[in-house]
Amino acid sequence: QVQLVESGGGSVQAGGSLRLSCAASQKRYSFGTIGWFRQALGKEREGVVVFYTGSGNTYYADSVKGRFTISQDNAKTTVYLQMNSLEPEDTAIYYCAASTGWPRPWTQVSGYNYWGQGTQVTISS
């Protein structure tokens, strides 16, 4: 059974940085798509960034472009989300998600087979 485990959440002030990690129990190339979502209190889960393992294409939500960066380790088992210039609006539970397919649109939550347990990110003003 595939497991995704997030870590690295926490509380920082606006303008600060955090790096989230997502460790997968199988190599990344077993997935067609891997990415990050977030869910703020009282809001729907939304896509933050996705990486298509076959093409190497990456897509970011407009709200995080230029501030967040997705990367992966050489072993292809861990995906990172570097978050810079954090804003209070970034406060949410962040989830790692993976799909054996290629969800269209990439933000479609139901398109992902596997989810981590989530990690809380809190940004204070």
Tab-separated table of N, CA, C and O in Angstrom:
chain	number	residue	atom	x	y	z
A	1	GLN	N	0.846	-1.187	0.000
A	1	GLN	CA	0.000	0.000	0.000
A	1	GLN	C	0.882	1.237	0.000
A	1	GLN	O	1.814	1.343	0.778
A	2	VAL	N	0.581	2.167	-0.898
A	2	VAL	CA	1.368	3.386	-1.007
A	2	VAL	C	1.077	4.301	0.175
A	2	VAL	O	-0.084	4.509	0.548
A	3	GLN	N	2.130	4.852	0.728
A	3	GLN	CA	1.974	5.825	1.804
A	3	GLN	C	2.737	7.090	1.466
A	3	GLN	O	3.843	7.039	0.926
A	4	LEU	N	2.135	8.212	1.773
A	4	LEU	CA	2.769	9.515	1.639
A	4	LEU	C	2.804	10.153	3.014
A	4	LEU	O	1.768	10.229	3.689
A	5	VAL	N	3.973	10.600	3.437
A	5	VAL	CA	4.110	11.177	4.769
A	5	VAL	C	4.727	12.556	4.651
A	5	VAL	O	5.865	12.708	4.197
A	6	GLU	N	3.967	13.574	5.070
A	6	GLU	CA	4.456	14.947	5.026
A	6	GLU	C	5.149	15.312	6.334
A	6	GLU	O	4.833	14.772	7.395
A	7	SER	N	6.053	16.269	6.226
A	7	SER	CA	6.695	16.840	7.404
A	7	SER	C	7.164	18.237	7.053
A	7	SER	O	7.202	18.613	5.872
A	8	GLY	N	7.539	18.993	8.067
A	8	GLY	CA	8.121	20.312	7.832
A	8	GLY	C	7.201	21.480	8.081
A	8	GLY	O	7.614	22.636	7.944
A	9	GLY	N	5.953	21.232	8.428
A	9	GLY	CA	5.059	22.341	8.729
A	9	GLY	C	5.462	23.048	10.006
A	9	GLY	O	6.342	22.606	10.739
A	10	GLY	N	4.817	24.177	10.257
A	10	GLY	CA	5.118	24.923	11.468
A	10	GLY	C	4.520	26.308	11.408
A	10	GLY	O	3.661	26.594	10.573
A	11	SER	N	5.000	27.154	12.310
A	11	SER	CA	4.510	28.528	12.395
A	11	SER	C	5.655	29.492	12.165
A	11	SER	O	6.707	29.369	12.810
A	12	VAL	N	5.449	30.427	11.256
A	12	VAL	CA	6.441	31.460	10.990
A	12	VAL	C	5.729	32.786	10.778
A	12	VAL	O	4.519	32.821	10.538
A	13	GLN	N	6.489	33.856	10.827
A	13	GLN	CA	5.927	35.177	10.564
A	13	GLN	C	5.871	35.436	9.060
A	13	GLN	O	6.599	34.814	8.279
A	14	ALA	N	5.026	36.349	8.684
A	14	ALA	CA	4.913	36.735	7.284
A	14	ALA	C	6.284	37.155	6.750
A	14	ALA	O	7.047	37.836	7.438
A	15	GLY	N	6.552	36.717	5.535
A	15	GLY	CA	7.848	36.989	4.928
A	15	GLY	C	8.856	35.877	5.135
A	15	GLY	O	9.910	35.859	4.479
A	16	GLY	N	8.536	34.948	6.018
A	16	GLY	CA	9.447	33.851	6.310
A	16	GLY	C	9.340	32.715	5.311
A	16	GLY	O	8.609	32.808	4.319
A	17	SER	N	10.075	31.629	5.596
A	17	SER	CA	10.128	30.476	4.693
A	17	SER	C	9.937	29.186	5.465
A	17	SER	O	10.252	29.102	6.662
A	18	LEU	N	9.428	28.196	4.756
A	18	LEU	CA	9.322	26.841	5.266
A	18	LEU	C	9.587	25.877	4.123
A	18	LEU	O	9.324	26.215	2.960
A	19	ARG	N	10.070	24.684	4.442
A	19	ARG	CA	10.198	23.648	3.437
A	19	ARG	C	9.453	22.410	3.908
A	19	ARG	O	9.746	21.868	4.976
A	20	LEU	N	8.517	21.988	3.113
A	20	LEU	CA	7.757	20.779	3.392
A	20	LEU	C	8.374	19.604	2.644
A	20	LEU	O	8.907	19.772	1.551
A	21	SER	N	8.272	18.431	3.252
A	21	SER	CA	8.758	17.203	2.621
A	21	SER	C	7.627	16.200	2.518
A	21	SER	O	6.752	16.149	3.384
A	22	CYS	N	7.670	15.407	1.471
A	22	CYS	CA	6.690	14.341	1.285
A	22	CYS	C	7.473	13.087	0.930
A	22	CYS	O	8.043	13.002	-0.168
A	23	ALA	N	7.498	12.148	1.848
A	23	ALA	CA	8.211	10.898	1.625
A	23	ALA	C	7.228	9.840	1.152
A	23	ALA	O	6.220	9.582	1.803
A	24	ALA	N	7.539	9.238	0.010
A	24	ALA	CA	6.667	8.216	-0.561
A	24	ALA	C	7.245	6.833	-0.312
A	24	ALA	O	8.461	6.656	-0.286
A	25	SER	N	6.363	5.885	-0.140
A	25	SER	CA	6.814	4.518	0.136
A	25	SER	C	7.221	3.797	-1.140
A	25	SER	O	7.669	2.655	-1.097
A	26	GLN	N	7.051	4.440	-2.295
A	26	GLN	CA	7.549	3.872	-3.535
A	26	GLN	C	8.117	4.991	-4.380
A	26	GLN	O	7.836	6.162	-4.141
A	27	LYS	N	8.929	4.627	-5.357
A	27	LYS	CA	9.604	5.642	-6.143
A	27	LYS	C	8.610	6.504	-6.901
A	27	LYS	O	7.554	6.039	-7.324
A	28	ARG	N	8.995	7.790	-7.028
A	28	ARG	CA	8.132	8.793	-7.620
A	28	ARG	C	7.694	8.437	-9.015
A	28	ARG	O	6.580	8.747	-9.422
A	29	TYR	N	8.546	7.778	-9.776
A	29	TYR	CA	8.165	7.507	-11.158
A	29	TYR	C	7.091	6.434	-11.277
A	29	TYR	O	6.607	6.157	-12.354
A	30	SER	N	6.717	5.859	-10.130
A	30	SER	CA	5.572	4.958	-10.154
A	30	SER	C	4.272	5.733	-10.281
A	30	SER	O	3.235	5.162	-10.587
A	31	PHE	N	4.351	7.018	-10.012
A	31	PHE	CA	3.182	7.870	-10.127
A	31	PHE	C	3.222	8.639	-11.440
A	31	PHE	O	4.273	8.974	-11.936
A	32	GLY	N	2.055	8.928	-11.971
A	32	GLY	CA	2.004	9.788	-13.136
A	32	GLY	C	2.111	11.248	-12.746
A	32	GLY	O	2.653	12.064	-13.474
A	33	THR	N	1.621	11.544	-11.544
A	33	THR	CA	1.519	12.924	-11.088
A	33	THR	C	1.749	12.960	-9.585
A	33	THR	O	1.259	12.093	-8.864
A	34	ILE	N	2.477	13.962	-9.130
A	34	ILE	CA	2.631	14.158	-7.698
A	34	ILE	C	2.635	15.649	-7.420
A	34	ILE	O	3.158	16.422	-8.218
A	35	GLY	N	2.025	16.043	-6.328
A	35	GLY	CA	1.957	17.472	-6.062
A	35	GLY	C	1.508	17.792	-4.658
A	35	GLY	O	1.446	16.913	-3.787
A	36	TRP	N	1.227	19.077	-4.453
A	36	TRP	CA	0.797	19.575	-3.151
A	36	TRP	C	-0.535	20.300	-3.265
A	36	TRP	O	-0.770	21.038	-4.220
A	37	PHE	N	-1.378	20.068	-2.278
A	37	PHE	CA	-2.646	20.768	-2.124
A	37	PHE	C	-2.658	21.413	-0.747
A	37	PHE	O	-1.840	21.084	0.112
A	38	ARG	N	-3.599	22.319	-0.538
A	38	ARG	CA	-3.765	22.888	0.796
A	38	ARG	C	-5.238	23.158	1.057
A	38	ARG	O	-6.027	23.338	0.135
A	39	GLN	N	-5.566	23.189	2.334
A	39	GLN	CA	-6.947	23.455	2.730
A	39	GLN	C	-6.951	24.366	3.937
A	39	GLN	O	-6.480	23.976	5.014
A	40	ALA	N	-7.458	25.555	3.732
A	40	ALA	CA	-7.596	26.508	4.828
A	40	ALA	C	-8.905	26.243	5.563
A	40	ALA	O	-9.838	25.667	5.014
A	41	LEU	N	-8.983	26.700	6.779
A	41	LEU	CA	-10.166	26.482	7.605
A	41	LEU	C	-11.402	27.056	6.931
A	41	LEU	O	-11.426	28.224	6.548
A	42	GLY	N	-12.405	26.214	6.747
A	42	GLY	CA	-13.650	26.669	6.145
A	42	GLY	C	-13.632	26.788	4.636
A	42	GLY	O	-14.607	27.249	4.039
A	43	LYS	N	-12.534	26.378	4.005
A	43	LYS	CA	-12.427	26.485	2.550
A	43	LYS	C	-12.212	25.115	1.922
A	43	LYS	O	-11.855	24.154	2.595
A	44	GLU	N	-12.408	25.043	0.620
A	44	GLU	CA	-12.183	23.802	-0.100
A	44	GLU	C	-10.688	23.565	-0.302
A	44	GLU	O	-9.887	24.508	-0.308
A	45	ARG	N	-10.359	22.310	-0.485
A	45	ARG	CA	-8.974	21.963	-0.777
A	45	ARG	C	-8.608	22.489	-2.165
A	45	ARG	O	-9.395	22.347	-3.118
A	46	GLU	N	-7.430	23.078	-2.271
A	46	GLU	CA	-7.027	23.668	-3.538
A	46	GLU	C	-5.620	23.211	-3.934
A	46	GLU	O	-4.771	22.953	-3.072
A	47	GLY	N	-5.399	23.151	-5.229
A	47	GLY	CA	-4.094	22.748	-5.725
A	47	GLY	C	-3.080	23.857	-5.569
A	47	GLY	O	-3.373	25.029	-5.814
A	48	VAL	N	-1.889	23.504	-5.146
A	48	VAL	CA	-0.786	24.449	-4.988
A	48	VAL	C	0.211	24.285	-6.138
A	48	VAL	O	0.590	25.251	-6.795
A	49	VAL	N	0.638	23.044	-6.379
A	49	VAL	CA	1.608	22.775	-7.434
A	49	VAL	C	1.518	21.304	-7.794
A	49	VAL	O	1.198	20.463	-6.958
A	50	VAL	N	1.791	20.994	-9.062
A	50	VAL	CA	1.799	19.604	-9.511
A	50	VAL	C	3.011	19.374	-10.384
A	50	VAL	O	3.491	20.296	-11.067
A	51	PHE	N	3.529	18.150	-10.344
A	51	PHE	CA	4.664	17.742	-11.169
A	51	PHE	C	4.258	16.487	-11.923
A	51	PHE	O	3.858	15.489	-11.312
A	52	TYR	N	4.324	16.544	-13.249
A	52	TYR	CA	4.031	15.379	-14.063
A	52	TYR	C	5.341	14.626	-14.286
A	52	TYR	O	6.264	15.146	-14.927
A	53	THR	N	5.444	13.422	-13.781
A	53	THR	CA	6.707	12.709	-13.768
A	53	THR	C	7.192	12.316	-15.158
A	53	THR	O	8.383	12.230	-15.385
A	54	GLY	N	6.287	12.100	-16.081
A	54	GLY	CA	6.681	11.691	-17.415
A	54	GLY	C	7.275	12.832	-18.222
A	54	GLY	O	8.378	12.728	-18.758
A	55	SER	N	6.554	13.941	-18.290
A	55	SER	CA	6.996	15.086	-19.095
A	55	SER	C	7.952	15.994	-18.336
A	55	SER	O	8.709	16.744	-18.940
A	56	GLY	N	7.868	15.948	-17.012
A	56	GLY	CA	8.663	16.871	-16.206
A	56	GLY	C	8.008	18.231	-16.062
A	56	GLY	O	8.577	19.137	-15.451
A	57	ASN	N	6.812	18.398	-16.613
A	57	ASN	CA	6.133	19.692	-16.522
A	57	ASN	C	5.647	19.947	-15.099
A	57	ASN	O	5.227	19.031	-14.391
A	58	THR	N	5.699	21.198	-14.731
A	58	THR	CA	5.267	21.633	-13.410
A	58	THR	C	4.290	22.790	-13.556
A	58	THR	O	4.505	23.677	-14.388
A	59	TYR	N	3.238	22.778	-12.769
A	59	TYR	CA	2.244	23.845	-12.806
A	59	TYR	C	2.001	24.343	-11.384
A	59	TYR	O	1.873	23.547	-10.457
A	60	TYR	N	1.934	25.668	-11.247
A	60	TYR	CA	1.714	26.295	-9.952
A	60	TYR	C	0.399	27.062	-9.963
A	60	TYR	O	-0.006	27.634	-10.978
A	61	ALA	N	-0.245	27.115	-8.800
A	61	ALA	CA	-1.376	28.012	-8.645
A	61	ALA	C	-0.872	29.447	-8.752
A	61	ALA	O	0.251	29.761	-8.328
A	62	ASP	N	-1.691	30.321	-9.322
A	62	ASP	CA	-1.276	31.718	-9.495
A	62	ASP	C	-0.886	32.364	-8.174
A	62	ASP	O	0.021	33.204	-8.127
A	63	SER	N	-1.543	31.969	-7.115
A	63	SER	CA	-1.314	32.606	-5.817
A	63	SER	C	0.061	32.306	-5.236
A	63	SER	O	0.507	33.002	-4.316
A	64	VAL	N	0.745	31.290	-5.750
A	64	VAL	CA	2.047	30.921	-5.185
A	64	VAL	C	3.192	31.049	-6.184
A	64	VAL	O	4.357	30.846	-5.828
A	65	LYS	N	2.895	31.385	-7.427
A	65	LYS	CA	3.937	31.504	-8.446
A	65	LYS	C	4.994	32.502	-8.015
A	65	LYS	O	4.692	33.591	-7.538
A	66	GLY	N	6.241	32.102	-8.186
A	66	GLY	CA	7.351	32.964	-7.830
A	66	GLY	C	7.741	32.895	-6.368
A	66	GLY	O	8.780	33.439	-5.974
A	67	ARG	N	6.915	32.236	-5.560
A	67	ARG	CA	7.217	32.126	-4.122
A	67	ARG	C	7.467	30.675	-3.705
A	67	ARG	O	8.277	30.424	-2.812
A	68	PHE	N	6.760	29.750	-4.317
A	68	PHE	CA	6.873	28.332	-3.966
A	68	PHE	C	7.610	27.582	-5.080
A	68	PHE	O	7.463	27.896	-6.264
A	69	THR	N	8.369	26.555	-4.680
A	69	THR	CA	9.094	25.738	-5.653
A	69	THR	C	9.012	24.272	-5.251
A	69	THR	O	9.300	23.930	-4.099
A	70	ILE	N	8.645	23.421	-6.203
A	70	ILE	CA	8.623	21.984	-5.960
A	70	ILE	C	9.927	21.383	-6.468
A	70	ILE	O	10.470	21.818	-7.484
A	71	SER	N	10.444	20.405	-5.735
A	71	SER	CA	11.663	19.714	-6.144
A	71	SER	C	11.605	18.283	-5.617
A	71	SER	O	10.713	17.925	-4.856
A	72	GLN	N	12.585	17.491	-6.035
A	72	GLN	CA	12.600	16.098	-5.590
A	72	GLN	C	14.029	15.627	-5.389
A	72	GLN	O	14.949	16.197	-5.953
A	73	ASP	N	14.199	14.571	-4.603
A	73	ASP	CA	15.533	14.059	-4.361
A	73	ASP	C	15.917	13.078	-5.461
A	73	ASP	O	15.090	12.627	-6.240
A	74	ASN	N	17.202	12.758	-5.532
A	74	ASN	CA	17.700	11.892	-6.597
A	74	ASN	C	17.156	10.469	-6.495
A	74	ASN	O	17.080	9.765	-7.499
A	75	ALA	N	16.803	10.066	-5.302
A	75	ALA	CA	16.259	8.721	-5.126
A	75	ALA	C	14.823	8.609	-5.601
A	75	ALA	O	14.261	7.519	-5.651
A	76	LYS	N	14.247	9.769	-5.916
A	76	LYS	CA	12.888	9.807	-6.446
A	76	LYS	C	11.856	9.261	-5.461
A	76	LYS	O	10.838	8.691	-5.857
A	77	THR	N	12.135	9.437	-4.168
A	77	THR	CA	11.152	9.010	-3.180
A	77	THR	C	10.651	10.152	-2.317
A	77	THR	O	9.699	9.975	-1.559
A	78	THR	N	11.278	11.305	-2.405
A	78	THR	CA	10.864	12.442	-1.585
A	78	THR	C	10.663	13.674	-2.455
A	78	THR	O	11.505	13.985	-3.294
A	79	VAL	N	9.555	14.339	-2.239
A	79	VAL	CA	9.240	15.578	-2.942
A	79	VAL	C	9.216	16.702	-1.915
A	79	VAL	O	8.728	16.522	-0.794
A	80	TYR	N	9.763	17.840	-2.290
A	80	TYR	CA	9.845	18.979	-1.387
A	80	TYR	C	9.010	20.143	-1.922
A	80	TYR	O	8.821	20.287	-3.133
A	81	LEU	N	8.555	20.963	-1.009
A	81	LEU	CA	7.898	22.221	-1.372
A	81	LEU	C	8.585	23.327	-0.588
A	81	LEU	O	8.411	23.438	0.629
A	82	GLN	N	9.393	24.101	-1.283
A	82	GLN	CA	10.043	25.261	-0.680
A	82	GLN	C	9.100	26.444	-0.770
A	82	GLN	O	8.674	26.814	-1.872
A	83	MET	N	8.772	27.024	0.364
A	83	MET	CA	7.832	28.134	0.413
A	83	MET	C	8.518	29.368	0.961
A	83	MET	O	8.969	29.366	2.114
A	84	ASN	N	8.633	30.395	0.140
A	84	ASN	CA	9.275	31.644	0.524
A	84	ASN	C	8.268	32.785	0.523
A	84	ASN	O	7.181	32.667	-0.043
A	85	SER	N	8.642	33.875	1.134
A	85	SER	CA	7.788	35.067	1.180
A	85	SER	C	6.372	34.696	1.616
A	85	SER	O	5.380	35.115	0.999
A	86	LEU	N	6.280	33.941	2.668
A	86	LEU	CA	4.988	33.440	3.112
A	86	LEU	C	4.083	34.567	3.585
A	86	LEU	O	4.549	35.568	4.160
A	87	GLU	N	2.806	34.384	3.329
A	87	GLU	CA	1.784	35.371	3.673
A	87	GLU	C	0.755	34.720	4.592
A	87	GLU	O	0.579	33.499	4.564
A	88	PRO	N	0.043	35.514	5.393
A	88	PRO	CA	-1.000	34.933	6.250
A	88	PRO	C	-2.018	34.113	5.460
A	88	PRO	O	-2.555	33.127	5.984
A	89	GLU	N	-2.238	34.494	4.197
A	89	GLU	CA	-3.189	33.761	3.353
A	89	GLU	C	-2.701	32.362	3.003
A	89	GLU	O	-3.467	31.544	2.484
A	90	ASP	N	-1.446	32.073	3.252
A	90	ASP	CA	-0.907	30.732	2.996
A	90	ASP	C	-1.197	29.766	4.146
A	90	ASP	O	-0.889	28.577	4.057
A	91	THR	N	-1.757	30.274	5.222
A	91	THR	CA	-2.089	29.425	6.361
A	91	THR	C	-3.096	28.360	5.955
A	91	THR	O	-4.165	28.671	5.424
A	92	ALA	N	-2.738	27.094	6.186
A	92	ALA	CA	-3.596	25.980	5.775
A	92	ALA	C	-2.944	24.675	6.208
A	92	ALA	O	-1.793	24.666	6.662
A	93	ILE	N	-3.686	23.602	6.056
A	93	ILE	CA	-3.092	22.271	6.148
A	93	ILE	C	-2.631	21.916	4.736
A	93	ILE	O	-3.408	22.006	3.785
A	94	TYR	N	-1.382	21.514	4.620
A	94	TYR	CA	-0.813	21.173	3.325
A	94	TYR	C	-0.743	19.654	3.176
A	94	TYR	O	-0.273	18.961	4.081
A	95	TYR	N	-1.209	19.182	2.023
A	95	TYR	CA	-1.267	17.751	1.752
A	95	TYR	C	-0.423	17.412	0.533
A	95	TYR	O	-0.479	18.102	-0.489
A	96	CYS	N	0.302	16.336	0.638
A	96	CYS	CA	0.969	15.749	-0.512
A	96	CYS	C	-0.021	14.798	-1.178
A	96	CYS	O	-0.760	14.081	-0.478
A	97	ALA	N	-0.048	14.784	-2.506
A	97	ALA	CA	-0.980	13.930	-3.227
A	97	ALA	C	-0.293	13.317	-4.434
A	97	ALA	O	0.588	13.940	-5.031
A	98	ALA	N	-0.704	12.123	-4.786
A	98	ALA	CA	-0.128	11.441	-5.940
A	98	ALA	C	-1.217	10.697	-6.700
A	98	ALA	O	-2.209	10.252	-6.117
A	99	SER	N	-0.986	10.578	-7.989
A	99	SER	CA	-1.937	9.864	-8.836
A	99	SER	C	-1.188	8.916	-9.762
A	99	SER	O	-0.097	9.243	-10.224
A	100	THR	N	-1.789	7.786	-10.033
A	100	THR	CA	-1.216	6.879	-11.016
A	100	THR	C	-1.516	7.369	-12.426
A	100	THR	O	-0.949	6.861	-13.382
A	101	GLY	N	-2.400	8.345	-12.544
A	101	GLY	CA	-2.752	8.917	-13.839
A	101	GLY	C	-2.321	10.355	-13.948
A	101	GLY	O	-1.369	10.796	-13.303
A	102	TRP	N	-3.051	11.081	-14.781
A	102	TRP	CA	-2.737	12.479	-15.067
A	102	TRP	C	-4.023	13.294	-14.972
A	102	TRP	O	-4.684	13.562	-15.989
A	103	PRO	N	-4.380	13.693	-13.729
A	103	PRO	CA	-5.643	14.402	-13.530
A	103	PRO	C	-5.747	15.651	-14.397
A	103	PRO	O	-4.792	16.411	-14.545
A	104	ARG	N	-6.908	15.819	-15.000
A	104	ARG	CA	-7.192	17.008	-15.789
A	104	ARG	C	-8.498	17.614	-15.307
A	104	ARG	O	-9.529	16.943	-15.370
A	105	PRO	N	-8.558	18.841	-14.821
A	105	PRO	CA	-7.387	19.680	-14.591
A	105	PRO	C	-6.549	19.150	-13.437
A	105	PRO	O	-7.041	18.348	-12.640
A	106	TRP	N	-5.333	19.594	-13.326
A	106	TRP	CA	-4.442	19.068	-12.299
A	106	TRP	C	-4.932	19.394	-10.893
A	106	TRP	O	-4.541	18.757	-9.940
A	107	THR	N	-5.788	20.365	-10.777
A	107	THR	CA	-6.322	20.778	-9.482
A	107	THR	C	-7.496	19.924	-9.004
A	107	THR	O	-8.017	20.159	-7.917
A	108	GLN	N	-7.913	18.955	-9.819
A	108	GLN	CA	-9.070	18.153	-9.461
A	108	GLN	C	-8.714	17.167	-8.356
A	108	GLN	O	-7.992	16.189	-8.576
A	109	VAL	N	-9.241	17.408	-7.174
A	109	VAL	CA	-8.918	16.611	-5.985
A	109	VAL	C	-9.254	15.138	-6.195
A	109	VAL	O	-8.478	14.249	-5.819
A	110	SER	N	-10.361	14.861	-6.847
A	110	SER	CA	-10.804	13.478	-7.032
A	110	SER	C	-9.894	12.692	-7.973
A	110	SER	O	-9.989	11.468	-8.059
A	111	GLY	N	-9.010	13.376	-8.659
A	111	GLY	CA	-8.115	12.698	-9.580
A	111	GLY	C	-6.903	12.047	-8.927
A	111	GLY	O	-6.134	11.362	-9.592
A	112	TYR	N	-6.719	12.233	-7.647
A	112	TYR	CA	-5.538	11.745	-6.932
A	112	TYR	C	-5.892	10.527	-6.097
A	112	TYR	O	-6.838	10.545	-5.324
A	113	ASN	N	-5.096	9.452	-6.271
A	113	ASN	CA	-5.356	8.188	-5.583
A	113	ASN	C	-4.840	8.176	-4.151
A	113	ASN	O	-5.379	7.482	-3.296
A	114	TYR	N	-3.746	8.896	-3.914
A	114	TYR	CA	-3.058	8.794	-2.638
A	114	TYR	C	-2.860	10.164	-2.010
A	114	TYR	O	-2.507	11.130	-2.691
A	115	TRP	N	-3.054	10.209	-0.697
A	115	TRP	CA	-2.934	11.454	0.064
A	115	TRP	C	-2.151	11.209	1.342
A	115	TRP	O	-2.271	10.151	1.969
A	116	GLY	N	-1.362	12.213	1.707
A	116	GLY	CA	-0.721	12.184	3.009
A	116	GLY	C	-1.687	12.638	4.076
A	116	GLY	O	-2.829	13.014	3.792
A	117	GLN	N	-1.214	12.643	5.311
A	117	GLN	CA	-2.076	12.992	6.433
A	117	GLN	C	-2.193	14.494	6.621
A	117	GLN	O	-3.064	14.962	7.352
A	118	GLY	N	-1.332	15.257	5.984
A	118	GLY	CA	-1.375	16.706	6.075
A	118	GLY	C	-0.435	17.249	7.138
A	118	GLY	O	-0.141	16.590	8.132
A	119	THR	N	0.044	18.457	6.906
A	119	THR	CA	0.898	19.143	7.869
A	119	THR	C	0.459	20.597	7.951
A	119	THR	O	0.204	21.241	6.930
A	120	GLN	N	0.349	21.108	9.168
A	120	GLN	CA	-0.180	22.461	9.383
A	120	GLN	C	0.896	23.510	9.126
A	120	GLN	O	2.029	23.390	9.616
A	121	VAL	N	0.522	24.524	8.372
A	121	VAL	CA	1.370	25.693	8.145
A	121	VAL	C	0.592	26.917	8.619
A	121	VAL	O	-0.532	27.155	8.172
A	122	THR	N	1.194	27.672	9.537
A	122	THR	CA	0.533	28.848	10.090
A	122	THR	C	1.444	30.053	9.924
A	122	THR	O	2.596	30.036	10.361
A	123	ILE	N	0.924	31.091	9.278
A	123	ILE	CA	1.701	32.297	9.022
A	123	ILE	C	1.055	33.454	9.779
A	123	ILE	O	-0.121	33.765	9.573
A	124	SER	N	1.827	34.088	10.636
A	124	SER	CA	1.307	35.195	11.425
A	124	SER	C	1.750	36.522	10.815
A	124	SER	O	2.823	36.632	10.234
A	125	SER	N	0.903	37.517	10.961
A	125	SER	CA	1.204	38.834	10.381
A	125	SER	C	1.988	39.693	11.349
A	125	SER	O	2.154	39.367	12.522
